mmCIF file of N, CA and C in Angstrom:
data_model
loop_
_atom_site.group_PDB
_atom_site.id
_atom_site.type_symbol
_atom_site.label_atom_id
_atom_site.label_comp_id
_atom_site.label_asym_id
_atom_site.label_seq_id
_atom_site.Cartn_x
_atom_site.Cartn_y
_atom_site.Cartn_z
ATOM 1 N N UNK J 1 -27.649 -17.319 -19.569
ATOM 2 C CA UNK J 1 -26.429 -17.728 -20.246
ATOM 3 C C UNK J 1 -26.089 -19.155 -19.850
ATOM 4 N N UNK J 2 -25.686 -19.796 -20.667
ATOM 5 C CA UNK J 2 -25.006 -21.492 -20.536
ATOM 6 C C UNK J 2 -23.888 -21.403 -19.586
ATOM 7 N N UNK J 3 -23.970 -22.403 -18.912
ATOM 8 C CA UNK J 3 -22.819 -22.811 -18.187
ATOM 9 C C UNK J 3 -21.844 -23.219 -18.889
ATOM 10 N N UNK J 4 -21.737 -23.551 -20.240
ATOM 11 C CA UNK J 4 -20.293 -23.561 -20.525
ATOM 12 C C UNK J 4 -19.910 -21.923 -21.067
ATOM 13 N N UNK J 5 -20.434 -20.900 -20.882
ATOM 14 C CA UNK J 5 -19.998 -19.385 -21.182
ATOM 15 C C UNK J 5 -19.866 -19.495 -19.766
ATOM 16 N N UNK J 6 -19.998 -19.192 -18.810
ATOM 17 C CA UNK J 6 -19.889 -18.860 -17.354
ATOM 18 C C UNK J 6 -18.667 -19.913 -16.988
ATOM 19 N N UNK J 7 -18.571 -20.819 -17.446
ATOM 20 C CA UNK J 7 -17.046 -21.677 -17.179
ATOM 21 C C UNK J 7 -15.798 -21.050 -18.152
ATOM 22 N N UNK J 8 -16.104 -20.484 -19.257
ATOM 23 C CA UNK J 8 -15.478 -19.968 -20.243
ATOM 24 C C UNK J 8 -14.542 -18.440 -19.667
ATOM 25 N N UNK J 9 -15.970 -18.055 -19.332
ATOM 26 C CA UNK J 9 -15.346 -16.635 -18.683
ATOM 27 C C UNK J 9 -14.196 -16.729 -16.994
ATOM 28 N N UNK J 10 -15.033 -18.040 -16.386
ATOM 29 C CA UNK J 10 -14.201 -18.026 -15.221
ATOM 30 C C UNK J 10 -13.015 -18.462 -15.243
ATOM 31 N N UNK J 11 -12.522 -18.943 -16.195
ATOM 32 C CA UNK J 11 -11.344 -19.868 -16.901
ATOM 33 C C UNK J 11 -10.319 -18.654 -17.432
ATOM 34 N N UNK J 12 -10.922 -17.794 -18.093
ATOM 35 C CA UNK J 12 -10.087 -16.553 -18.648
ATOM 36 C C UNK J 12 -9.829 -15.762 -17.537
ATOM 37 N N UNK J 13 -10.479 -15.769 -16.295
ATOM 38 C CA UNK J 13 -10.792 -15.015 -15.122
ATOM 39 C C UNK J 13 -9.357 -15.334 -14.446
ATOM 40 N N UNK J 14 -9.212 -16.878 -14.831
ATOM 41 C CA UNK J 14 -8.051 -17.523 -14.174
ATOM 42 C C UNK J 14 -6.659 -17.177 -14.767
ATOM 43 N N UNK J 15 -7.331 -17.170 -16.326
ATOM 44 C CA UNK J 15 -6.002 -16.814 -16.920
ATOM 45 C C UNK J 15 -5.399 -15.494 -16.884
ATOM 46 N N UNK J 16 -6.177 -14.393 -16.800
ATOM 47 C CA UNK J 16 -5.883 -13.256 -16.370
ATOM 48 C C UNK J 16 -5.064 -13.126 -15.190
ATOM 49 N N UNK J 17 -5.497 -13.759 -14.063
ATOM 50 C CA UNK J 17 -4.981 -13.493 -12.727
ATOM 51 C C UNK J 17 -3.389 -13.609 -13.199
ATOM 52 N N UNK J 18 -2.946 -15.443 -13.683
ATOM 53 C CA UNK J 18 -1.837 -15.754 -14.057
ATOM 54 C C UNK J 18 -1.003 -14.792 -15.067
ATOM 55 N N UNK J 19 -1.589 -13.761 -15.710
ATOM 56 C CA UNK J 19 -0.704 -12.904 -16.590
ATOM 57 C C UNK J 19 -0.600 -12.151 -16.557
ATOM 58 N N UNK J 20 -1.150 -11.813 -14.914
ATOM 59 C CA UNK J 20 -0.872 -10.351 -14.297
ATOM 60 C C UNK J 20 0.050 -10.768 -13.106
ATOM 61 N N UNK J 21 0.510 -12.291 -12.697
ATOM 62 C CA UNK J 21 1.640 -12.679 -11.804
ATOM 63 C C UNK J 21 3.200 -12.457 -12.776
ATOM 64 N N UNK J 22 2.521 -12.914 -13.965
ATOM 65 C CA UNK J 22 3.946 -12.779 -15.195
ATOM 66 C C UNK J 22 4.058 -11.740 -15.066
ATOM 67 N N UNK J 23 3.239 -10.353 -15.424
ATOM 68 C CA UNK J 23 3.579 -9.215 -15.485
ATOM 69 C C UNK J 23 4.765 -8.491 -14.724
ATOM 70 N N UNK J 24 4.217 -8.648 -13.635
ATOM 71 C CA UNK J 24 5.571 -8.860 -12.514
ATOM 72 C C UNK J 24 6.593 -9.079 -12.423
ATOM 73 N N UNK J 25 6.697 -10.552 -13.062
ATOM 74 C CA UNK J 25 7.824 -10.972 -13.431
ATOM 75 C C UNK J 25 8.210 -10.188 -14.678
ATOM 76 N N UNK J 26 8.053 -9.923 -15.306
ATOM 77 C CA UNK J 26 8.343 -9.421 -16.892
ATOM 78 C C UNK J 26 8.878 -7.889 -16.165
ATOM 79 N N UNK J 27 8.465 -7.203 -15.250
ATOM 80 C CA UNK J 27 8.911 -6.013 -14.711
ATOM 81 C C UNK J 27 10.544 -6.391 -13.641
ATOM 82 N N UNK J 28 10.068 -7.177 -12.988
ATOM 83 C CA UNK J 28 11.563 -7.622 -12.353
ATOM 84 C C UNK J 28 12.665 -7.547 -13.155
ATOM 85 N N UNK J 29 12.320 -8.306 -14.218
ATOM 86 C CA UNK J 29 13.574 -9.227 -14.898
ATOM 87 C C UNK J 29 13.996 -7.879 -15.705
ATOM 88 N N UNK J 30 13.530 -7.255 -15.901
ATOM 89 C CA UNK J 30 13.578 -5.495 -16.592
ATOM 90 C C UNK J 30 14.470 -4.946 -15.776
ATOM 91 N N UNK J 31 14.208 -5.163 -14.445
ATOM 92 C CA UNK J 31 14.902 -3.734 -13.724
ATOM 93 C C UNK J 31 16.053 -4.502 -12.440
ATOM 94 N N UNK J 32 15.680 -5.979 -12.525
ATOM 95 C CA UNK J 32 17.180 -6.383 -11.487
ATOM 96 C C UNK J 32 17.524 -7.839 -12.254
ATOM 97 N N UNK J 33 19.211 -7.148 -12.860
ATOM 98 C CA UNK J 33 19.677 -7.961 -13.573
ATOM 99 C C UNK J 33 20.172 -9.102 -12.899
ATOM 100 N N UNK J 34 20.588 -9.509 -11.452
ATOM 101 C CA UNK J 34 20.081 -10.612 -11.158
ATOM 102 C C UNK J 34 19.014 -11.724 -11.058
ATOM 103 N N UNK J 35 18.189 -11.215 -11.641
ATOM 104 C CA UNK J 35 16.723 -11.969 -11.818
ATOM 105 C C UNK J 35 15.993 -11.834 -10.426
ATOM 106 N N UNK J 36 16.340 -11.880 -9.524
ATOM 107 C CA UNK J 36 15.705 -11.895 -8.277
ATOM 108 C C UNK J 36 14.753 -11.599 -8.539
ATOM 109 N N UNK J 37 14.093 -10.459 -8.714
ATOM 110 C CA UNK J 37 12.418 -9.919 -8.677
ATOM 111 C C UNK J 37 11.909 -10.484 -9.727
ATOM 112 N N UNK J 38 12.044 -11.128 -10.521
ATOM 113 C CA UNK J 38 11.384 -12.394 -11.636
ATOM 114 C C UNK J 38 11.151 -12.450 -10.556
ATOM 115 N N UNK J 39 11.147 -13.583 -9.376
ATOM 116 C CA UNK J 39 10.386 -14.811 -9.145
ATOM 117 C C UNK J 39 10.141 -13.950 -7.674
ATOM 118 N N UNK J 40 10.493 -13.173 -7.000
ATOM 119 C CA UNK J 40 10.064 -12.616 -5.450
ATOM 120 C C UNK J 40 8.425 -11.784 -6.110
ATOM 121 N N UNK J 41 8.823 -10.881 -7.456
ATOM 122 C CA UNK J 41 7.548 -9.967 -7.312
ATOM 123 C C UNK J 41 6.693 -10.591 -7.616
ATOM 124 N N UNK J 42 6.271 -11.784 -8.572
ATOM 125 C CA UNK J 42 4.633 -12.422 -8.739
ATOM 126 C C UNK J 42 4.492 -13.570 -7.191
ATOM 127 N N UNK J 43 5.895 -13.987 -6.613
ATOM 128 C CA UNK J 43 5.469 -14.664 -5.469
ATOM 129 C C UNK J 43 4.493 -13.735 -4.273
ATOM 130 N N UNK J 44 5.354 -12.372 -4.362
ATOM 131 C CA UNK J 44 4.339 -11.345 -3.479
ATOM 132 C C UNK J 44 2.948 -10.749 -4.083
ATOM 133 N N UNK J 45 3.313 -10.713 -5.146
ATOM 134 C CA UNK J 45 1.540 -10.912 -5.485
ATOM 135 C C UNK J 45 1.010 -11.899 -5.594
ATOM 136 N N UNK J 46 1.086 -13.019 -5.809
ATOM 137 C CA UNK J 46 0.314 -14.441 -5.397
ATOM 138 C C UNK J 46 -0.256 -14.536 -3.945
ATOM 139 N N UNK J 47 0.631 -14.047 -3.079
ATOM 140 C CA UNK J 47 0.362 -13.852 -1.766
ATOM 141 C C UNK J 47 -0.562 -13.038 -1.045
ATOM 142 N N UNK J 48 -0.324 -11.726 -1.864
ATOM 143 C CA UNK J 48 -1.401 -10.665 -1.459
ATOM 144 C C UNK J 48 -2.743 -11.518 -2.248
ATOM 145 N N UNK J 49 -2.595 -11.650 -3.351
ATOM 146 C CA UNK J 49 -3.710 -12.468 -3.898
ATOM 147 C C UNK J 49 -4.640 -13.596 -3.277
ATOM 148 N N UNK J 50 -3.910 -14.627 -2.936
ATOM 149 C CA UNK J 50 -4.226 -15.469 -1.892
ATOM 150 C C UNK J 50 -4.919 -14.974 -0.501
ATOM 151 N N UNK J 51 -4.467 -13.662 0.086
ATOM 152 C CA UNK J 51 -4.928 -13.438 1.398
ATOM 153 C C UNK J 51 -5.910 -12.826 1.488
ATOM 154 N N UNK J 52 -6.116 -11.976 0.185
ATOM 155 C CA UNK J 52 -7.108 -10.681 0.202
ATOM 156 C C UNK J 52 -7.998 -10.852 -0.960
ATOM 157 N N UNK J 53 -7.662 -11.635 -2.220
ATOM 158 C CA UNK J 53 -8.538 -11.820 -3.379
ATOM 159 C C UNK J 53 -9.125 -12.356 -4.016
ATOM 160 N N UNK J 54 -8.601 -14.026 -3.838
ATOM 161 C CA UNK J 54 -9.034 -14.934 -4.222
ATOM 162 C C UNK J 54 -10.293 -15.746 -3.350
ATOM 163 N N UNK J 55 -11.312 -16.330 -4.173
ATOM 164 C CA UNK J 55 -12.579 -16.368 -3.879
ATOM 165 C C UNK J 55 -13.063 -17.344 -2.323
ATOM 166 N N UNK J 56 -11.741 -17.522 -2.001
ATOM 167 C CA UNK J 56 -11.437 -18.251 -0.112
ATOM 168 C C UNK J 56 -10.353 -17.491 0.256
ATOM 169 N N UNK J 57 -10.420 -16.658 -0.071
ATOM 170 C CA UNK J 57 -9.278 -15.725 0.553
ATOM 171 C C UNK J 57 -9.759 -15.284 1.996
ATOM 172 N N UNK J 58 -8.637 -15.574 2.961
ATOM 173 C CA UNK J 58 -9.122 -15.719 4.797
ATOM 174 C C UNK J 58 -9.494 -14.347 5.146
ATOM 175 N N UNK J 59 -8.521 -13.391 4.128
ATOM 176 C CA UNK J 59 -8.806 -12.033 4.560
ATOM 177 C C UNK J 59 -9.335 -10.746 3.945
ATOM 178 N N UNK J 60 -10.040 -11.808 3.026
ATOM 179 C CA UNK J 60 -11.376 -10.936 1.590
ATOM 180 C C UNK J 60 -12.236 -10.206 2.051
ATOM 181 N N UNK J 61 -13.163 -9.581 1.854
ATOM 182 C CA UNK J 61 -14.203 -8.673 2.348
ATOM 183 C C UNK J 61 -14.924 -7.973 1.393
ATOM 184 N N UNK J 62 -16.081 -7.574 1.635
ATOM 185 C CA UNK J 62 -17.222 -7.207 0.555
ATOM 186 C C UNK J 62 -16.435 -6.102 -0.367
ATOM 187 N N UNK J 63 -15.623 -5.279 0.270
ATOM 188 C CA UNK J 63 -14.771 -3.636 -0.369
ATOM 189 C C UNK J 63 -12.967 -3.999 -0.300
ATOM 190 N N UNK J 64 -12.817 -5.052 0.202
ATOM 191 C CA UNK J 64 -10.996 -5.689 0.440
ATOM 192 C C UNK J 64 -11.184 -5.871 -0.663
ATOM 193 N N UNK J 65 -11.647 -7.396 -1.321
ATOM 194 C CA UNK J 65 -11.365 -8.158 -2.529
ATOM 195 C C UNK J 65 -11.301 -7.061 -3.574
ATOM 196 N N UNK J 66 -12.429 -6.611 -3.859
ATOM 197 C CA UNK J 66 -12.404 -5.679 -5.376
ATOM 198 C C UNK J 66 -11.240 -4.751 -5.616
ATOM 199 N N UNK J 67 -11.188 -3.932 -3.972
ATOM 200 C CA UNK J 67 -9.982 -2.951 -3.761
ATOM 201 C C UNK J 67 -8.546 -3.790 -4.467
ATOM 202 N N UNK J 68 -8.038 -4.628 -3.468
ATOM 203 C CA UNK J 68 -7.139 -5.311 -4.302
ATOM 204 C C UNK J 68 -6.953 -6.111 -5.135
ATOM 205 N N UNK J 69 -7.952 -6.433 -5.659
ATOM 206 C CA UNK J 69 -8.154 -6.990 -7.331
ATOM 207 C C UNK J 69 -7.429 -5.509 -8.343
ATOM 208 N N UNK J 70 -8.255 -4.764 -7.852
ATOM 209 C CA UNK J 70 -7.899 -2.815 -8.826
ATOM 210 C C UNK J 70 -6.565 -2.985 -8.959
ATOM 211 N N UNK J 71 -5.854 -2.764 -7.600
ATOM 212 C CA UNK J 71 -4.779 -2.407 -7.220
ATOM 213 C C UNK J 71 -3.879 -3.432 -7.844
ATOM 214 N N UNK J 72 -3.986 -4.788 -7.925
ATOM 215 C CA UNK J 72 -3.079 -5.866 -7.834
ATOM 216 C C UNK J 72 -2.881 -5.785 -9.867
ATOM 217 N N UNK J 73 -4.193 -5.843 -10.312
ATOM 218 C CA UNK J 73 -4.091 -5.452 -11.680
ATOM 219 C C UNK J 73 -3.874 -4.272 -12.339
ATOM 220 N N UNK J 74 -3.932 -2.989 -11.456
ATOM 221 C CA UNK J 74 -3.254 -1.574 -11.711
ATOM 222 C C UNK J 74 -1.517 -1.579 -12.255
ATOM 223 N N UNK J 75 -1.611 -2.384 -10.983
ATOM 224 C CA UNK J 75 -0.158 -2.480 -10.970
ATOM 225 C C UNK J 75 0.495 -3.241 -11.864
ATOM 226 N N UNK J 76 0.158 -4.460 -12.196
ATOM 227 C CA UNK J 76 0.437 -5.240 -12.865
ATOM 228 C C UNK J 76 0.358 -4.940 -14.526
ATOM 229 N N UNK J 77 -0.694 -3.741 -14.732
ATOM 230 C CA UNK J 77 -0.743 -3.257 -16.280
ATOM 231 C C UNK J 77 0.755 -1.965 -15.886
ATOM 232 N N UNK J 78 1.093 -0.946 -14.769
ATOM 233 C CA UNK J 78 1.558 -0.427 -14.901
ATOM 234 C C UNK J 78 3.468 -1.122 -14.740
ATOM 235 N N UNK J 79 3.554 -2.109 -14.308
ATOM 236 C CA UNK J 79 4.510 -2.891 -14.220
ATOM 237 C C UNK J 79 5.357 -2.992 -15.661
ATOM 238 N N UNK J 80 4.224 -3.677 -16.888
ATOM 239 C CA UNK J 80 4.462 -3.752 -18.443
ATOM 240 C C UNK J 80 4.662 -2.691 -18.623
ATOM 241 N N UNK J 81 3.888 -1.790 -18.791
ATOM 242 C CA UNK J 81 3.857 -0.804 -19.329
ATOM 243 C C UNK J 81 5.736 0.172 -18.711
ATOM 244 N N UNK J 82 5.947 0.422 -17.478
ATOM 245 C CA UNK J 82 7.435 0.836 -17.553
ATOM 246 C C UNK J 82 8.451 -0.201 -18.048
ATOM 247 N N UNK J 83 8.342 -1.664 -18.083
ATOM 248 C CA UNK J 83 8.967 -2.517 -18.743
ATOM 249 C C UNK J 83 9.479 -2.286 -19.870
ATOM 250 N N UNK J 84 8.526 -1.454 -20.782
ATOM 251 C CA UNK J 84 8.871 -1.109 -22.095
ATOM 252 C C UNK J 84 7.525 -1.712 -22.895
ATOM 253 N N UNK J 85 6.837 -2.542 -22.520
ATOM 254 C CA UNK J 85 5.872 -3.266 -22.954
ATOM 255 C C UNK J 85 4.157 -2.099 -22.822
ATOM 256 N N UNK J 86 4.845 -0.958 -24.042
ATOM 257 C CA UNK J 86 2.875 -0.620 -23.553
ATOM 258 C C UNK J 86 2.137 -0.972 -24.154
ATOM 259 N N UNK J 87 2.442 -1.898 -25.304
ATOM 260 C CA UNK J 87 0.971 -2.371 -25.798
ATOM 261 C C UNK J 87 0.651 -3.318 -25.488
ATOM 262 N N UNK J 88 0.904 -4.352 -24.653
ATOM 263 C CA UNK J 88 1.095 -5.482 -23.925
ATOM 264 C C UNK J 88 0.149 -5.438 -22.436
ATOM 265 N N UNK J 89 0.609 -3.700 -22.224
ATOM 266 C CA UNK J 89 0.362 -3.333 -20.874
ATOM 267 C C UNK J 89 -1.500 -2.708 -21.290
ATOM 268 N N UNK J 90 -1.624 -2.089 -22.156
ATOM 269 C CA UNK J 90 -3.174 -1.756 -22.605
ATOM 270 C C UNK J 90 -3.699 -3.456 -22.923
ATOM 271 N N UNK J 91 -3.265 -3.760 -23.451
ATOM 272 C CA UNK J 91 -3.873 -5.436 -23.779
ATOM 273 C C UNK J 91 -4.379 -6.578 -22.657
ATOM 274 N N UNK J 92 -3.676 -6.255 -21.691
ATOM 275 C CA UNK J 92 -3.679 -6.745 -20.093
ATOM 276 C C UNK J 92 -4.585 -6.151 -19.543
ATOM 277 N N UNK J 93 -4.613 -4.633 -19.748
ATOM 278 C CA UNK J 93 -5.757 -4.125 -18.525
ATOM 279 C C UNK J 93 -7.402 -4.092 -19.593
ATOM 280 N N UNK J 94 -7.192 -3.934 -20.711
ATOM 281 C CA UNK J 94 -8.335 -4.094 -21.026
ATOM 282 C C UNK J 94 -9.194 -5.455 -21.183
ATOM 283 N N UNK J 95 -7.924 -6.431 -20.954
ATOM 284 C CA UNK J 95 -8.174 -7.839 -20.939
ATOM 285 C C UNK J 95 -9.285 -8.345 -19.536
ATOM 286 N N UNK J 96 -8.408 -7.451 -18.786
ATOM 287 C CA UNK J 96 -8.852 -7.885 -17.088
ATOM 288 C C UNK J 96 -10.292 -7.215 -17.289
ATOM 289 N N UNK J 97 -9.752 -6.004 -17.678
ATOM 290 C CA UNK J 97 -11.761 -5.557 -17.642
ATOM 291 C C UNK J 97 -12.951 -5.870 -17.830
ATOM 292 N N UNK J 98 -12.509 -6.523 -19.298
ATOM 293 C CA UNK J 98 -13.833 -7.184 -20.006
ATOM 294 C C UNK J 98 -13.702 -8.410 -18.920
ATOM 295 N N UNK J 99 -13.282 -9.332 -18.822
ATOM 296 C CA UNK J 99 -13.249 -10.795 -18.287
ATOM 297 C C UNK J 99 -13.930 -10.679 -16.842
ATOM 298 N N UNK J 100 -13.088 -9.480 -15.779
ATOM 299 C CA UNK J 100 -13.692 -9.222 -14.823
ATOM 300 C C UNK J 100 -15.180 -9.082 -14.658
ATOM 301 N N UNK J 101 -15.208 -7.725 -15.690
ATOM 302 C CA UNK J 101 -16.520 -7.484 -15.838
ATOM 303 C C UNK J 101 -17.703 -8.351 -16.015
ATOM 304 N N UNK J 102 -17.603 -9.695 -17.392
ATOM 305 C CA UNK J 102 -18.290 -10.608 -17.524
ATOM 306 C C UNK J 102 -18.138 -11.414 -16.101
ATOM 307 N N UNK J 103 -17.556 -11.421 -15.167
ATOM 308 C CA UNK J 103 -17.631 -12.837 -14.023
ATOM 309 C C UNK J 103 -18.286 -12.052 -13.074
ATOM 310 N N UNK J 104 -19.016 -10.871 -13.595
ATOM 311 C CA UNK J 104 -19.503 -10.231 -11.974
ATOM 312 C C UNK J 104 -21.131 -10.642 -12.472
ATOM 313 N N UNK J 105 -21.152 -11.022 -13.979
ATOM 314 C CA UNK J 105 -22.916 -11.086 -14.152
ATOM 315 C C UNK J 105 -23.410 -12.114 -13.527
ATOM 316 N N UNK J 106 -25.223 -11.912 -12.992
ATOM 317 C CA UNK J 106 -25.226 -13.012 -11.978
ATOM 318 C C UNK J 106 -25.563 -14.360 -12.226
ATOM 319 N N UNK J 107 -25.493 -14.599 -13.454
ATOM 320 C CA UNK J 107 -25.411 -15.924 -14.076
ATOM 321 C C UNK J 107 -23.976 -16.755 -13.824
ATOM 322 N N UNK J 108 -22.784 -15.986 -13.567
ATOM 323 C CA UNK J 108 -22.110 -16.029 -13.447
ATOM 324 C C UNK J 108 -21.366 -16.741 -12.376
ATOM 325 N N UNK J 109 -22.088 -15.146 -11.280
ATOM 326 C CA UNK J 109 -21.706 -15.666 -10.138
ATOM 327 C C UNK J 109 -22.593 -16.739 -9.140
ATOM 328 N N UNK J 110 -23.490 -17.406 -9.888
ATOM 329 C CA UNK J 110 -24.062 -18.752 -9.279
ATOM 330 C C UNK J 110 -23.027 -19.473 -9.618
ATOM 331 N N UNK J 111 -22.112 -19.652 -10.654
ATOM 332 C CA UNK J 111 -21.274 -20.941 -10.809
ATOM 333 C C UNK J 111 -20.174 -20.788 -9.649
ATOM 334 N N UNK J 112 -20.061 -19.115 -8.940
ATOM 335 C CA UNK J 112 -18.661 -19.048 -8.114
ATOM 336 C C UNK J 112 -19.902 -19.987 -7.004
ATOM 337 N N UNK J 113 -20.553 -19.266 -6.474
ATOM 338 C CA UNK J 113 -21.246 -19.329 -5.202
ATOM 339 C C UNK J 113 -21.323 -21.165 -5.300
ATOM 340 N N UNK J 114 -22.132 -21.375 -5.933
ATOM 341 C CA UNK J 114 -22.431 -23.031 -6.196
ATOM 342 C C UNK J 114 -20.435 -24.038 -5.527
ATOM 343 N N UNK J 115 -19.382 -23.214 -6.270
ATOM 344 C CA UNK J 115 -18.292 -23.621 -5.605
ATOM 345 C C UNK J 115 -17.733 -23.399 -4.627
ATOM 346 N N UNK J 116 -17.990 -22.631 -3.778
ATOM 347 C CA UNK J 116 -17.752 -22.239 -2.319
ATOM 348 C C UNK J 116 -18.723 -23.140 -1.186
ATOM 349 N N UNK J 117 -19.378 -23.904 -1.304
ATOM 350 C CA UNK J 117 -20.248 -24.572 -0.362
ATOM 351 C C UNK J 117 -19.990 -26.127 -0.497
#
């Protein structure tokens, strides 16, 4: 596969992450009419994200990362989805799937590896 499909997919890879931090937010702003959890719940998942998922994450691991990748996007489809948003919330997780799925092929993951060194 071309490196501009393997930049294509890692790019959507990115955009996914970011619309599963909204998700969050889109669940906050649902359930505390001060807004507060708008901006605390995707900051705490950015965080867990950052520590445990993302591809320099200090505290990633061969069975950590994937685990909370599941979890972080579980949640994040089930977030929409009590929001009121379920077709939004199927659109998200099947989004993450395919995209995920394509960034694990190993054409793929030479473009991650090639950026980590």
């Amino acid at each position: 596969m071309g490196a501009i499909f393997g930049w294509t997919v890692l790019a959507l890879v990115f955009v996914d992450e970011l619309l599963v931090m909204a998700a969050f937010g889109v669940w906050g702003g649902a359930h505390d009419p001060r807004a507060v959890l708008v901006w605390l719940l995707p900051l705490v998942a950015m965080g867990v994200w950052w520590a445990f998922a993302s591809p320099k994450a200090p505290y990633g691991g061969t069975w950590v990362r994937p685990l909370v990748k599941v979890v972080v996007f579980g949640l994040g489809t089930l977030a929409l989805w009590d929001a009121g948003h379920e077709g939004w919330a199927v659109a998200l997780l099947v989004f993450s799937v395919v995209v995920n799925a394509l960034a694990l092929l190993p054409s793929i993951q030479v473009l991650v590896e090639e950026q980590r060194l």
